[in-house]
PDB file with one MODEL, atoms N, CA, C and O in Angstrom:
MODEL        1
ATOM      1  N   UNK A   1      60.772  41.255  25.946  1.00  0.00           N
ATOM      2  CA  UNK A   1      60.006  41.739  24.503  1.00  0.00           C
ATOM      3  C   UNK A   1      60.407  41.791  23.666  1.00  0.00           C
ATOM      4  O   UNK A   1      60.602  42.946  23.287  1.00  0.00           O
ATOM      5  N   UNK A   2      60.989  40.317  22.412  1.00  0.00           N
ATOM      6  CA  UNK A   2      61.733  40.438  21.346  1.00  0.00           C
ATOM      7  C   UNK A   2      60.577  40.802  20.579  1.00  0.00           C
ATOM      8  O   UNK A   2      59.440  40.350  20.445  1.00  0.00           O
ATOM      9  N   UNK A   3      61.392  41.997  20.009  1.00  0.00           N
ATOM     10  CA  UNK A   3      60.371  42.267  18.407  1.00  0.00           C
ATOM     11  C   UNK A   3      60.445  40.930  17.780  1.00  0.00           C
ATOM     12  O   UNK A   3      60.941  39.914  18.268  1.00  0.00           O
ATOM     13  N   UNK A   4      59.900  41.072  16.665  1.00  0.00           N
ATOM     14  CA  UNK A   4      60.211  39.941  15.752  1.00  0.00           C
ATOM     15  C   UNK A   4      59.964  40.786  14.494  1.00  0.00           C
ATOM     16  O   UNK A   4      58.899  41.337  14.214  1.00  0.00           O
ATOM     17  N   UNK A   5      61.267  40.815  13.666  1.00  0.00           N
ATOM     18  CA  UNK A   5      61.843  41.297  12.718  1.00  0.00           C
ATOM     19  C   UNK A   5      62.127  40.582  12.031  1.00  0.00           C
ATOM     20  O   UNK A   5      62.784  39.734  12.635  1.00  0.00           O
ATOM     21  N   UNK A   6      62.033  40.328  10.929  1.00  0.00           N
ATOM     22  CA  UNK A   6      63.032  39.951   9.499  1.00  0.00           C
ATOM     23  C   UNK A   6      64.033  39.884   9.825  1.00  0.00           C
ATOM     24  O   UNK A   6      64.329  40.126  10.995  1.00  0.00           O
ATOM     25  N   UNK A   7      65.257  39.400   8.578  1.00  0.00           N
ATOM     26  CA  UNK A   7      66.982  39.309   8.385  1.00  0.00           C
ATOM     27  C   UNK A   7      66.973  40.401   7.828  1.00  0.00           C
ATOM     28  O   UNK A   7      65.979  40.864   7.268  1.00  0.00           O
ATOM     29  N   UNK A   8      67.866  40.850   7.893  1.00  0.00           N
ATOM     30  CA  UNK A   8      68.009  42.120   6.283  1.00  0.00           C
ATOM     31  C   UNK A   8      67.787  41.521   5.448  1.00  0.00           C
ATOM     32  O   UNK A   8      67.893  40.295   5.463  1.00  0.00           O
ATOM     33  N   UNK A   9      67.391  42.232   4.407  1.00  0.00           N
ATOM     34  CA  UNK A   9      67.102  41.903   2.966  1.00  0.00           C
ATOM     35  C   UNK A   9      68.710  42.441   2.191  1.00  0.00           C
ATOM     36  O   UNK A   9      69.199  43.570   2.207  1.00  0.00           O
ATOM     37  N   UNK A  10      69.291  41.090   1.509  1.00  0.00           N
ATOM     38  CA  UNK A  10      70.519  40.782   0.549  1.00  0.00           C
ATOM     39  C   UNK A  10      70.643  42.348  -0.995  1.00  0.00           C
ATOM     40  O   UNK A  10      70.194  42.621  -2.109  1.00  0.00           O
ATOM     41  N   UNK A  11      71.436  42.803  -0.085  1.00  0.00           N
ATOM     42  CA  UNK A  11      71.598  44.067  -1.487  1.00  0.00           C
ATOM     43  C   UNK A  11      72.009  43.016  -2.877  1.00  0.00           C
ATOM     44  O   UNK A  11      72.684  41.987  -2.868  1.00  0.00           O
ATOM     45  N   UNK A  12      71.220  43.814  -4.213  1.00  0.00           N
ATOM     46  CA  UNK A  12      71.750  43.228  -5.171  1.00  0.00           C
ATOM     47  C   UNK A  12      72.986  43.532  -5.705  1.00  0.00           C
ATOM     48  O   UNK A  12      72.515  44.481  -6.332  1.00  0.00           O
ATOM     49  N   UNK A  13      73.858  43.554  -5.931  1.00  0.00           N
ATOM     50  CA  UNK A  13      75.189  43.975  -6.694  1.00  0.00           C
ATOM     51  C   UNK A  13      75.080  43.055  -8.163  1.00  0.00           C
ATOM     52  O   UNK A  13      74.272  42.167  -8.435  1.00  0.00           O
ATOM     53  N   UNK A  14      76.102  43.563  -8.921  1.00  0.00           N
ATOM     54  CA  UNK A  14      76.973  43.081 -10.277  1.00  0.00           C
ATOM     55  C   UNK A  14      77.750  42.178 -10.073  1.00  0.00           C
ATOM     56  O   UNK A  14      77.733  41.203 -10.824  1.00  0.00           O
ATOM     57  N   UNK A  15      78.795  42.264  -8.826  1.00  0.00           N
ATOM     58  CA  UNK A  15      79.699  41.705  -8.623  1.00  0.00           C
ATOM     59  C   UNK A  15      80.553  40.586  -9.070  1.00  0.00           C
ATOM     60  O   UNK A  15      80.676  39.844  -8.095  1.00  0.00           O
ATOM     61  N   UNK A  16      81.027  40.239  -9.809  1.00  0.00           N
ATOM     62  CA  UNK A  16      81.486  38.430  -9.996  1.00  0.00           C
ATOM     63  C   UNK A  16      82.356  38.019  -9.815  1.00  0.00           C
ATOM     64  O   UNK A  16      82.939  37.032 -10.264  1.00  0.00           O
ATOM     65  N   UNK A  17      82.671  39.056  -8.802  1.00  0.00           N
ATOM     66  CA  UNK A  17      84.302  38.065  -8.149  1.00  0.00           C
ATOM     67  C   UNK A  17      85.149  38.599  -8.601  1.00  0.00           C
ATOM     68  O   UNK A  17      85.936  39.023  -7.754  1.00  0.00           O
ATOM     69  N   UNK A  18      85.520  38.903 -10.054  1.00  0.00           N
ATOM     70  CA  UNK A  18      86.496  39.246 -10.510  1.00  0.00           C
ATOM     71  C   UNK A  18      86.996  40.884 -10.785  1.00  0.00           C
ATOM     72  O   UNK A  18      86.684  41.743 -11.610  1.00  0.00           O
ATOM     73  N   UNK A  19      88.041  40.808  -9.506  1.00  0.00           N
ATOM     74  CA  UNK A  19      88.007  42.227  -9.377  1.00  0.00           C
ATOM     75  C   UNK A  19      89.439  42.612  -9.986  1.00  0.00           C
ATOM     76  O   UNK A  19      90.515  42.062  -9.752  1.00  0.00           O
ATOM     77  N   UNK A  20      89.176  43.682 -10.815  1.00  0.00           N
ATOM     78  CA  UNK A  20      90.551  43.493 -11.826  1.00  0.00           C
ATOM     79  C   UNK A  20      90.043  45.109 -12.532  1.00  0.00           C
ATOM     80  O   UNK A  20      89.211  45.126 -13.439  1.00  0.00           O
ATOM     81  N   UNK A  21      90.714  46.528 -11.937  1.00  0.00           N
ATOM     82  CA  UNK A  21      90.426  48.190 -12.725  1.00  0.00           C
ATOM     83  C   UNK A  21      91.215  48.377 -13.336  1.00  0.00           C
ATOM     84  O   UNK A  21      92.340  48.530 -12.861  1.00  0.00           O
ATOM     85  N   UNK A  22      90.922  48.463 -14.944  1.00  0.00           N
ATOM     86  CA  UNK A  22      91.086  48.908 -16.112  1.00  0.00           C
ATOM     87  C   UNK A  22      91.366  50.214 -15.488  1.00  0.00           C
ATOM     88  O   UNK A  22      90.612  50.828 -14.732  1.00  0.00           O
ATOM     89  N   UNK A  23      92.836  50.659 -15.992  1.00  0.00           N
ATOM     90  CA  UNK A  23      93.637  51.617 -15.492  1.00  0.00           C
ATOM     91  C   UNK A  23      93.311  53.015 -16.200  1.00  0.00           C
ATOM     92  O   UNK A  23      93.388  54.087 -15.599  1.00  0.00           O
ATOM     93  N   UNK A  24      92.846  52.855 -17.876  1.00  0.00           N
ATOM     94  CA  UNK A  24      92.181  53.880 -18.942  1.00  0.00           C
ATOM     95  C   UNK A  24      91.058  54.004 -18.366  1.00  0.00           C
ATOM     96  O   UNK A  24      91.097  55.026 -17.681  1.00  0.00           O
ATOM     97  N   UNK A  25      89.787  53.341 -18.266  1.00  0.00           N
ATOM     98  CA  UNK A  25      88.740  53.674 -17.373  1.00  0.00           C
ATOM     99  C   UNK A  25      88.262  53.929 -16.461  1.00  0.00           C
ATOM    100  O   UNK A  25      87.231  54.577 -16.284  1.00  0.00           O
ATOM    101  N   UNK A  26      89.190  53.283 -15.477  1.00  0.00           N
ATOM    102  CA  UNK A  26      88.816  52.909 -14.205  1.00  0.00           C
ATOM    103  C   UNK A  26      87.378  52.096 -14.018  1.00  0.00           C
ATOM    104  O   UNK A  26      86.604  52.438 -13.124  1.00  0.00           O
ATOM    105  N   UNK A  27      87.163  51.324 -14.651  1.00  0.00           N
ATOM    106  CA  UNK A  27      85.953  50.716 -14.429  1.00  0.00           C
ATOM    107  C   UNK A  27      86.645  48.650 -13.932  1.00  0.00           C
ATOM    108  O   UNK A  27      87.392  47.797 -14.413  1.00  0.00           O
ATOM    109  N   UNK A  28      86.057  48.773 -13.146  1.00  0.00           N
ATOM    110  CA  UNK A  28      85.736  47.000 -12.602  1.00  0.00           C
ATOM    111  C   UNK A  28      86.165  45.937 -14.248  1.00  0.00           C
ATOM    112  O   UNK A  28      85.329  46.255 -15.094  1.00  0.00           O
ATOM    113  N   UNK A  29      86.590  45.484 -14.494  1.00  0.00           N
ATOM    114  CA  UNK A  29      86.677  44.280 -15.897  1.00  0.00           C
ATOM    115  C   UNK A  29      85.333  43.008 -15.145  1.00  0.00           C
ATOM    116  O   UNK A  29      84.667  42.434 -16.007  1.00  0.00           O
ATOM    117  N   UNK A  30      85.147  42.798 -14.287  1.00  0.00           N
ATOM    118  CA  UNK A  30      83.989  42.095 -13.547  1.00  0.00           C
ATOM    119  C   UNK A  30      82.809  42.476 -13.551  1.00  0.00           C
ATOM    120  O   UNK A  30      81.819  41.798 -13.826  1.00  0.00           O
ATOM    121  N   UNK A  31      82.866  43.802 -13.183  1.00  0.00           N
ATOM    122  CA  UNK A  31      81.093  44.359 -12.443  1.00  0.00           C
ATOM    123  C   UNK A  31      80.898  46.357 -13.529  1.00  0.00           C
ATOM    124  O   UNK A  31      79.976  47.160 -13.675  1.00  0.00           O
ATOM    125  N   UNK A  32      82.206  46.289 -13.939  1.00  0.00           N
ATOM    126  CA  UNK A  32      81.459  47.397 -14.902  1.00  0.00           C
ATOM    127  C   UNK A  32      81.768  49.212 -13.910  1.00  0.00           C
ATOM    128  O   UNK A  32      82.024  50.368 -14.248  1.00  0.00           O
ATOM    129  N   UNK A  33      81.545  48.483 -12.656  1.00  0.00           N
ATOM    130  CA  UNK A  33      81.180  49.538 -12.008  1.00  0.00           C
ATOM    131  C   UNK A  33      82.556  50.558 -11.545  1.00  0.00           C
ATOM    132  O   UNK A  33      83.700  50.126 -11.690  1.00  0.00           O
ATOM    133  N   UNK A  34      82.366  51.554 -11.137  1.00  0.00           N
ATOM    134  CA  UNK A  34      83.610  52.817 -10.710  1.00  0.00           C
ATOM    135  C   UNK A  34      84.212  52.622  -9.393  1.00  0.00           C
ATOM    136  O   UNK A  34      83.315  52.463  -8.564  1.00  0.00           O
ATOM    137  N   UNK A  35      85.314  52.574  -8.902  1.00  0.00           N
ATOM    138  CA  UNK A  35      86.274  52.469  -7.601  1.00  0.00           C
ATOM    139  C   UNK A  35      85.092  52.744  -6.577  1.00  0.00           C
ATOM    140  O   UNK A  35      84.711  51.851  -5.821  1.00  0.00           O
ATOM    141  N   UNK A  36      84.308  54.499  -6.580  1.00  0.00           N
ATOM    142  CA  UNK A  36      83.063  55.024  -5.887  1.00  0.00           C
ATOM    143  C   UNK A  36      82.093  54.558  -6.229  1.00  0.00           C
ATOM    144  O   UNK A  36      81.231  55.365  -5.882  1.00  0.00           O
ATOM    145  N   UNK A  37      81.610  53.712  -6.726  1.00  0.00           N
ATOM    146  CA  UNK A  37      80.911  53.181  -6.605  1.00  0.00           C
ATOM    147  C   UNK A  37      80.312  51.995  -5.904  1.00  0.00           C
ATOM    148  O   UNK A  37      79.168  51.923  -5.456  1.00  0.00           O
ATOM    149  N   UNK A  38      81.486  50.842  -5.867  1.00  0.00           N
ATOM    150  CA  UNK A  38      82.306  49.870  -5.155  1.00  0.00           C
ATOM    151  C   UNK A  38      81.716  49.565  -3.857  1.00  0.00           C
ATOM    152  O   UNK A  38      81.033  48.699  -3.311  1.00  0.00           O
ATOM    153  N   UNK A  39      82.730  51.517  -3.431  1.00  0.00           N
ATOM    154  CA  UNK A  39      83.150  50.994  -2.639  1.00  0.00           C
ATOM    155  C   UNK A  39      81.725  51.668  -2.238  1.00  0.00           C
ATOM    156  O   UNK A  39      81.254  50.787  -1.518  1.00  0.00           O
ATOM    157  N   UNK A  40      80.947  52.513  -2.274  1.00  0.00           N
ATOM    158  CA  UNK A  40      79.313  53.285  -1.635  1.00  0.00           C
ATOM    159  C   UNK A  40      78.470  52.390  -1.715  1.00  0.00           C
ATOM    160  O   UNK A  40      77.446  52.579  -1.060  1.00  0.00           O
ATOM    161  N   UNK A  41      78.590  50.882  -2.668  1.00  0.00           N
ATOM    162  CA  UNK A  41      77.451  50.304  -3.276  1.00  0.00           C
ATOM    163  C   UNK A  41      76.180  50.277  -1.700  1.00  0.00           C
ATOM    164  O   UNK A  41      75.159  50.941  -1.521  1.00  0.00           O
ATOM    165  N   UNK A  42      76.834  49.227  -0.830  1.00  0.00           N
ATOM    166  CA  UNK A  42      76.118  48.998   0.595  1.00  0.00           C
ATOM    167  C   UNK A  42      75.459  50.740   1.250  1.00  0.00           C
ATOM    168  O   UNK A  42      74.982  50.501   2.360  1.00  0.00           O
ATOM    169  N   UNK A  43      75.303  52.279   0.927  1.00  0.00           N
ATOM    170  CA  UNK A  43      75.162  52.677   1.295  1.00  0.00           C
ATOM    171  C   UNK A  43      74.464  53.803   0.237  1.00  0.00           C
ATOM    172  O   UNK A  43      74.267  55.016   0.302  1.00  0.00           O
ATOM    173  N   UNK A  44      74.123  52.466  -1.045  1.00  0.00           N
ATOM    174  CA  UNK A  44      73.403  53.326  -1.370  1.00  0.00           C
ATOM    175  C   UNK A  44      71.982  52.876  -1.546  1.00  0.00           C
ATOM    176  O   UNK A  44      71.588  51.742  -1.273  1.00  0.00           O
ATOM    177  N   UNK A  45      70.955  54.227  -2.209  1.00  0.00           N
ATOM    178  CA  UNK A  45      69.893  53.844  -2.039  1.00  0.00           C
ATOM    179  C   UNK A  45      69.190  52.920  -2.940  1.00  0.00           C
ATOM    180  O   UNK A  45      69.919  53.072  -3.920  1.00  0.00           O
ATOM    181  N   UNK A  46      68.302  52.072  -3.321  1.00  0.00           N
ATOM    182  CA  UNK A  46      68.244  50.915  -3.975  1.00  0.00           C
ATOM    183  C   UNK A  46      67.766  51.483  -5.302  1.00  0.00           C
ATOM    184  O   UNK A  46      67.626  50.624  -6.172  1.00  0.00           O
ATOM    185  N   UNK A  47      67.420  53.009  -5.738  1.00  0.00           N
ATOM    186  CA  UNK A  47      67.443  53.920  -6.648  1.00  0.00           C
ATOM    187  C   UNK A  47      68.306  54.256  -7.555  1.00  0.00           C
ATOM    188  O   UNK A  47      68.299  54.449  -8.771  1.00  0.00           O
ATOM    189  N   UNK A  48      69.184  54.289  -6.548  1.00  0.00           N
ATOM    190  CA  UNK A  48      70.622  54.819  -6.741  1.00  0.00           C
ATOM    191  C   UNK A  48      71.836  53.585  -7.147  1.00  0.00           C
ATOM    192  O   UNK A  48      72.723  53.755  -7.984  1.00  0.00           O
ATOM    193  N   UNK A  49      71.604  52.218  -6.262  1.00  0.00           N
ATOM    194  CA  UNK A  49      71.881  51.098  -7.523  1.00  0.00           C
ATOM    195  C   UNK A  49      71.568  50.954  -8.591  1.00  0.00           C
ATOM    196  O   UNK A  49      72.285  50.698  -9.558  1.00  0.00           O
ATOM    197  N   UNK A  50      69.552  51.220  -8.508  1.00  0.00           N
ATOM    198  CA  UNK A  50      69.051  49.860  -9.870  1.00  0.00           C
ATOM    199  C   UNK A  50      69.991  51.125 -10.938  1.00  0.00           C
ATOM    200  O   UNK A  50      70.740  50.802 -11.860  1.00  0.00           O
ATOM    201  N   UNK A  51      69.634  52.853 -10.414  1.00  0.00           N
ATOM    202  CA  UNK A  51      70.779  53.494 -11.704  1.00  0.00           C
ATOM    203  C   UNK A  51      71.245  53.017 -12.490  1.00  0.00           C
ATOM    204  O   UNK A  51      70.947  52.684 -13.637  1.00  0.00           O
ATOM    205  N   UNK A  52      72.498  52.924 -11.528  1.00  0.00           N
ATOM    206  CA  UNK A  52      74.108  52.204 -11.517  1.00  0.00           C
ATOM    207  C   UNK A  52      73.965  51.303 -12.941  1.00  0.00           C
ATOM    208  O   UNK A  52      74.405  51.548 -14.064  1.00  0.00           O
ATOM    209  N   UNK A  53      72.823  49.665 -12.222  1.00  0.00           N
ATOM    210  CA  UNK A  53      72.974  48.943 -12.460  1.00  0.00           C
ATOM    211  C   UNK A  53      72.316  48.726 -14.475  1.00  0.00           C
ATOM    212  O   UNK A  53      72.512  47.862 -15.329  1.00  0.00           O
ATOM    213  N   UNK A  54      71.812  49.559 -14.453  1.00  0.00           N
ATOM    214  CA  UNK A  54      70.459  50.340 -15.842  1.00  0.00           C
ATOM    215  C   UNK A  54      71.879  50.719 -16.843  1.00  0.00           C
ATOM    216  O   UNK A  54      71.906  50.342 -18.014  1.00  0.00           O
ATOM    217  N   UNK A  55      73.022  51.496 -16.233  1.00  0.00           N
ATOM    218  CA  UNK A  55      74.062  51.254 -17.045  1.00  0.00           C
ATOM    219  C   UNK A  55      75.200  50.999 -17.572  1.00  0.00           C
ATOM    220  O   UNK A  55      75.935  51.595 -18.359  1.00  0.00           O
ATOM    221  N   UNK A  56      75.261  49.376 -16.656  1.00  0.00           N
ATOM    222  CA  UNK A  56      76.826  48.674 -17.208  1.00  0.00           C
ATOM    223  C   UNK A  56      76.565  48.451 -18.550  1.00  0.00           C
ATOM    224  O   UNK A  56      77.377  48.826 -19.397  1.00  0.00           O
ATOM    225  N   UNK A  57      75.506  47.870 -18.863  1.00  0.00           N
ATOM    226  CA  UNK A  57      75.930  47.000 -20.102  1.00  0.00           C
ATOM    227  C   UNK A  57      76.304  47.732 -21.427  1.00  0.00           C
ATOM    228  O   UNK A  57      76.343  47.268 -22.567  1.00  0.00           O
ATOM    229  N   UNK A  58      76.708  49.643 -20.760  1.00  0.00           N
ATOM    230  CA  UNK A  58      77.267  49.927 -22.082  1.00  0.00           C
ATOM    231  C   UNK A  58      78.277  50.557 -21.825  1.00  0.00           C
ATOM    232  O   UNK A  58      78.922  51.426 -22.411  1.00  0.00           O
ATOM    233  N   UNK A  59      78.390  49.826 -20.501  1.00  0.00           N
ATOM    234  CA  UNK A  59      80.291  50.402 -19.361  1.00  0.00           C
ATOM    235  C   UNK A  59      81.151  49.692 -20.401  1.00  0.00           C
ATOM    236  O   UNK A  59      82.016  50.253 -21.073  1.00  0.00           O
ATOM    237  N   UNK A  60      80.669  47.766 -20.498  1.00  0.00           N
ATOM    238  CA  UNK A  60      81.807  47.324 -21.305  1.00  0.00           C
ATOM    239  C   UNK A  60      82.305  47.671 -22.643  1.00  0.00           C
ATOM    240  O   UNK A  60      83.248  46.913 -22.872  1.00  0.00           O
ATOM    241  N   UNK A  61      82.093  48.533 -23.715  1.00  0.00           N
ATOM    242  CA  UNK A  61      83.145  49.820 -24.205  1.00  0.00           C
ATOM    243  C   UNK A  61      84.247  50.316 -23.902  1.00  0.00           C
ATOM    244  O   UNK A  61      85.455  50.301 -24.143  1.00  0.00           O
ATOM    245  N   UNK A  62      83.381  50.801 -23.241  1.00  0.00           N
ATOM    246  CA  UNK A  62      84.715  52.123 -22.184  1.00  0.00           C
ATOM    247  C   UNK A  62      85.819  51.714 -21.921  1.00  0.00           C
ATOM    248  O   UNK A  62      86.694  52.559 -21.732  1.00  0.00           O
ATOM    249  N   UNK A  63      86.245  49.913 -21.790  1.00  0.00           N
ATOM    250  CA  UNK A  63      87.155  49.579 -21.224  1.00  0.00           C
ATOM    251  C   UNK A  63      87.536  48.723 -22.242  1.00  0.00           C
ATOM    252  O   UNK A  63      86.743  48.104 -22.952  1.00  0.00           O
ATOM    253  N   UNK A  64      88.914  48.675 -22.331  1.00  0.00           N
ATOM    254  CA  UNK A  64      89.680  47.728 -23.096  1.00  0.00           C
ATOM    255  C   UNK A  64      90.428  46.950 -22.570  1.00  0.00           C
ATOM    256  O   UNK A  64      91.574  46.949 -23.018  1.00  0.00           O
ATOM    257  N   UNK A  65      90.082  45.906 -21.333  1.00  0.00           N
ATOM    258  CA  UNK A  65      91.585  45.066 -20.672  1.00  0.00           C
ATOM    259  C   UNK A  65      92.608  44.795 -22.322  1.00  0.00           C
ATOM    260  O   UNK A  65      93.793  44.829 -21.990  1.00  0.00           O
ATOM    261  N   UNK A  66      92.548  44.678 -23.076  1.00  0.00           N
ATOM    262  CA  UNK A  66      93.678  43.876 -23.545  1.00  0.00           C
ATOM    263  C   UNK A  66      94.893  45.745 -23.659  1.00  0.00           C
ATOM    264  O   UNK A  66      96.077  45.710 -23.997  1.00  0.00           O
ATOM    265  N   UNK A  67      94.344  46.719 -23.385  1.00  0.00           N
ATOM    266  CA  UNK A  67      95.709  47.778 -23.494  1.00  0.00           C
ATOM    267  C   UNK A  67      95.530  48.708 -24.838  1.00  0.00           C
ATOM    268  O   UNK A  67      96.127  49.733 -25.166  1.00  0.00           O
ATOM    269  N   UNK A  68      94.242  47.798 -25.646  1.00  0.00           N
ATOM    270  CA  UNK A  68      94.537  48.501 -27.329  1.00  0.00           C
ATOM    271  C   UNK A  68      93.530  50.024 -27.283  1.00  0.00           C
ATOM    272  O   UNK A  68      92.395  50.178 -27.733  1.00  0.00           O
ATOM    273  N   UNK A  69      94.301  50.895 -26.663  1.00  0.00           N
ATOM    274  CA  UNK A  69      93.430  51.806 -27.033  1.00  0.00           C
ATOM    275  C   UNK A  69      93.686  52.896 -27.668  1.00  0.00           C
ATOM    276  O   UNK A  69      92.775  53.671 -27.959  1.00  0.00           O
TER     277      UNK A  69
ENDMDL
END
């Protein structure tokens, strides 16, 4: 007997496929996540991902893509 299961739920992500890491801040200039966050994103709980997502708007201030530190 086959079980009726729904397809896997998509994981929300801030990725915009602009993957460039700012050396000074360690943040991706596309989504503002750290490399560790990007690497563990699919294994994070919904609550952990929501906490990171809540922090992202303020992270842009930490990165300077033009290198004007």
